[in-house]
Short mmCIF file of C-alpha atoms in Angstrom, two decimals:
data_model
loop_
_atom_site.label_atom_id
_atom_site.label_comp_id
_atom_site.label_asym_id
_atom_site.label_seq_id
_atom_site.Cartn_x
_atom_site.Cartn_y
_atom_site.Cartn_z
CA MET A 998 56.23 106.56 85.87
CA PRO A 999 57.99 109.25 87.87
CA ILE A 1000 55.37 111.96 87.14
CA ALA A 1001 52.20 111.36 89.15
CA VAL A 1002 48.85 112.97 88.37
CA ASP A 1003 46.61 114.09 91.24
CA ILE A 1004 43.49 115.08 89.32
CA ASP A 1005 41.35 112.95 91.66
CA VAL A 1006 42.54 114.99 94.65
CA MET A 1007 41.61 118.27 92.96
CA LEU A 1008 38.26 116.87 91.81
CA ALA A 1009 37.46 115.89 95.39
CA LYS A 1010 38.51 119.30 96.72
CA ARG A 1011 36.33 121.04 94.14
CA LYS A 1012 33.47 118.51 94.52
CA MET A 1013 33.39 118.21 90.73
CA PRO A 1014 32.41 115.07 88.81
CA VAL A 1015 34.80 113.70 86.19
CA GLY A 1016 32.28 114.24 83.39
CA GLU A 1017 31.93 117.93 84.22
CA LEU A 1018 35.72 118.39 84.22
CA ALA A 1019 36.04 116.61 80.86
CA GLU A 1020 33.35 118.88 79.41
CA ARG A 1021 34.97 122.05 80.78
CA VAL A 1022 38.40 121.03 79.49
CA GLY A 1023 37.10 119.88 76.11
CA ILE A 1024 38.37 116.30 76.19
CA THR A 1025 36.53 113.00 76.29
CA PRO A 1026 35.92 111.32 79.66
CA ALA A 1027 37.98 108.37 78.36
CA ASN A 1028 41.00 110.61 77.66
CA LEU A 1029 40.62 112.25 81.05
CA ALA A 1030 40.57 108.78 82.65
CA VAL A 1031 43.82 107.89 80.86
CA LEU A 1032 45.42 111.04 82.23
CA LYS A 1033 44.12 110.75 85.79
CA ASN A 1034 45.00 107.06 86.05
CA GLY A 1035 48.62 107.77 85.14
CA ARG A 1036 48.55 105.93 81.81
CA ALA A 1037 49.21 109.02 79.66
CA LYS A 1038 52.65 109.36 78.10
CA ALA A 1039 52.26 113.11 77.48
CA VAL A 1040 49.93 116.02 78.05
CA ARG A 1041 49.62 119.11 75.87
CA PHE A 1042 50.26 122.43 77.57
CA ALA A 1043 46.88 123.60 76.25
CA THR A 1044 45.19 120.67 78.03
CA LEU A 1045 47.17 121.30 81.21
CA ALA A 1046 46.21 124.99 81.09
CA ALA A 1047 42.54 124.08 80.59
CA LEU A 1048 42.69 121.65 83.53
CA CYS A 1049 44.22 124.34 85.73
CA GLU A 1050 41.60 126.86 84.66
CA ALA A 1051 38.71 124.46 85.25
CA LEU A 1052 40.07 123.35 88.63
CA ASP A 1053 41.32 126.83 89.63
CA CYS A 1054 44.76 125.48 90.46
CA GLN A 1055 48.41 125.52 89.42
CA PRO A 1056 50.13 122.73 87.42
CA GLY A 1057 52.00 121.68 90.57
CA ASP A 1058 48.67 121.01 92.26
CA ILE A 1059 47.89 118.19 89.81
CA LEU A 1060 51.36 116.98 88.76
CA HIS A 1061 54.27 115.94 90.92
CA TRP A 1062 57.48 113.97 90.57
CA GLU A 1063 58.06 110.66 92.36
CA SER A 1064 61.32 108.77 92.22
CA ASP A 1065 61.22 105.31 90.69
CA PRO A 1066 61.67 102.50 93.20
CA GLU A 1067 64.91 100.71 92.50
#
C-alpha cells in the first residue's frame, strides 16, 4: 500500500506503550494493531486527530506516501 503508517516510530519517541495509546485514542488494541501494521484500508479523521493529540504530533509524522515498486 502506498500510504505507510509510522505509529511505532512515534510510540518509541514518546516512550508510550501500545495499550496506553489505544486507551487514549479510544480504540481497541486490536484495531490499533491493524492500523500500525499497515493492514487498515481507511482511517477516520476523528481517529487520526485523536492519534495526533495523544502523540502530540502532526498527521505527517505518522503517515507518509511510498511509491509502489513496479
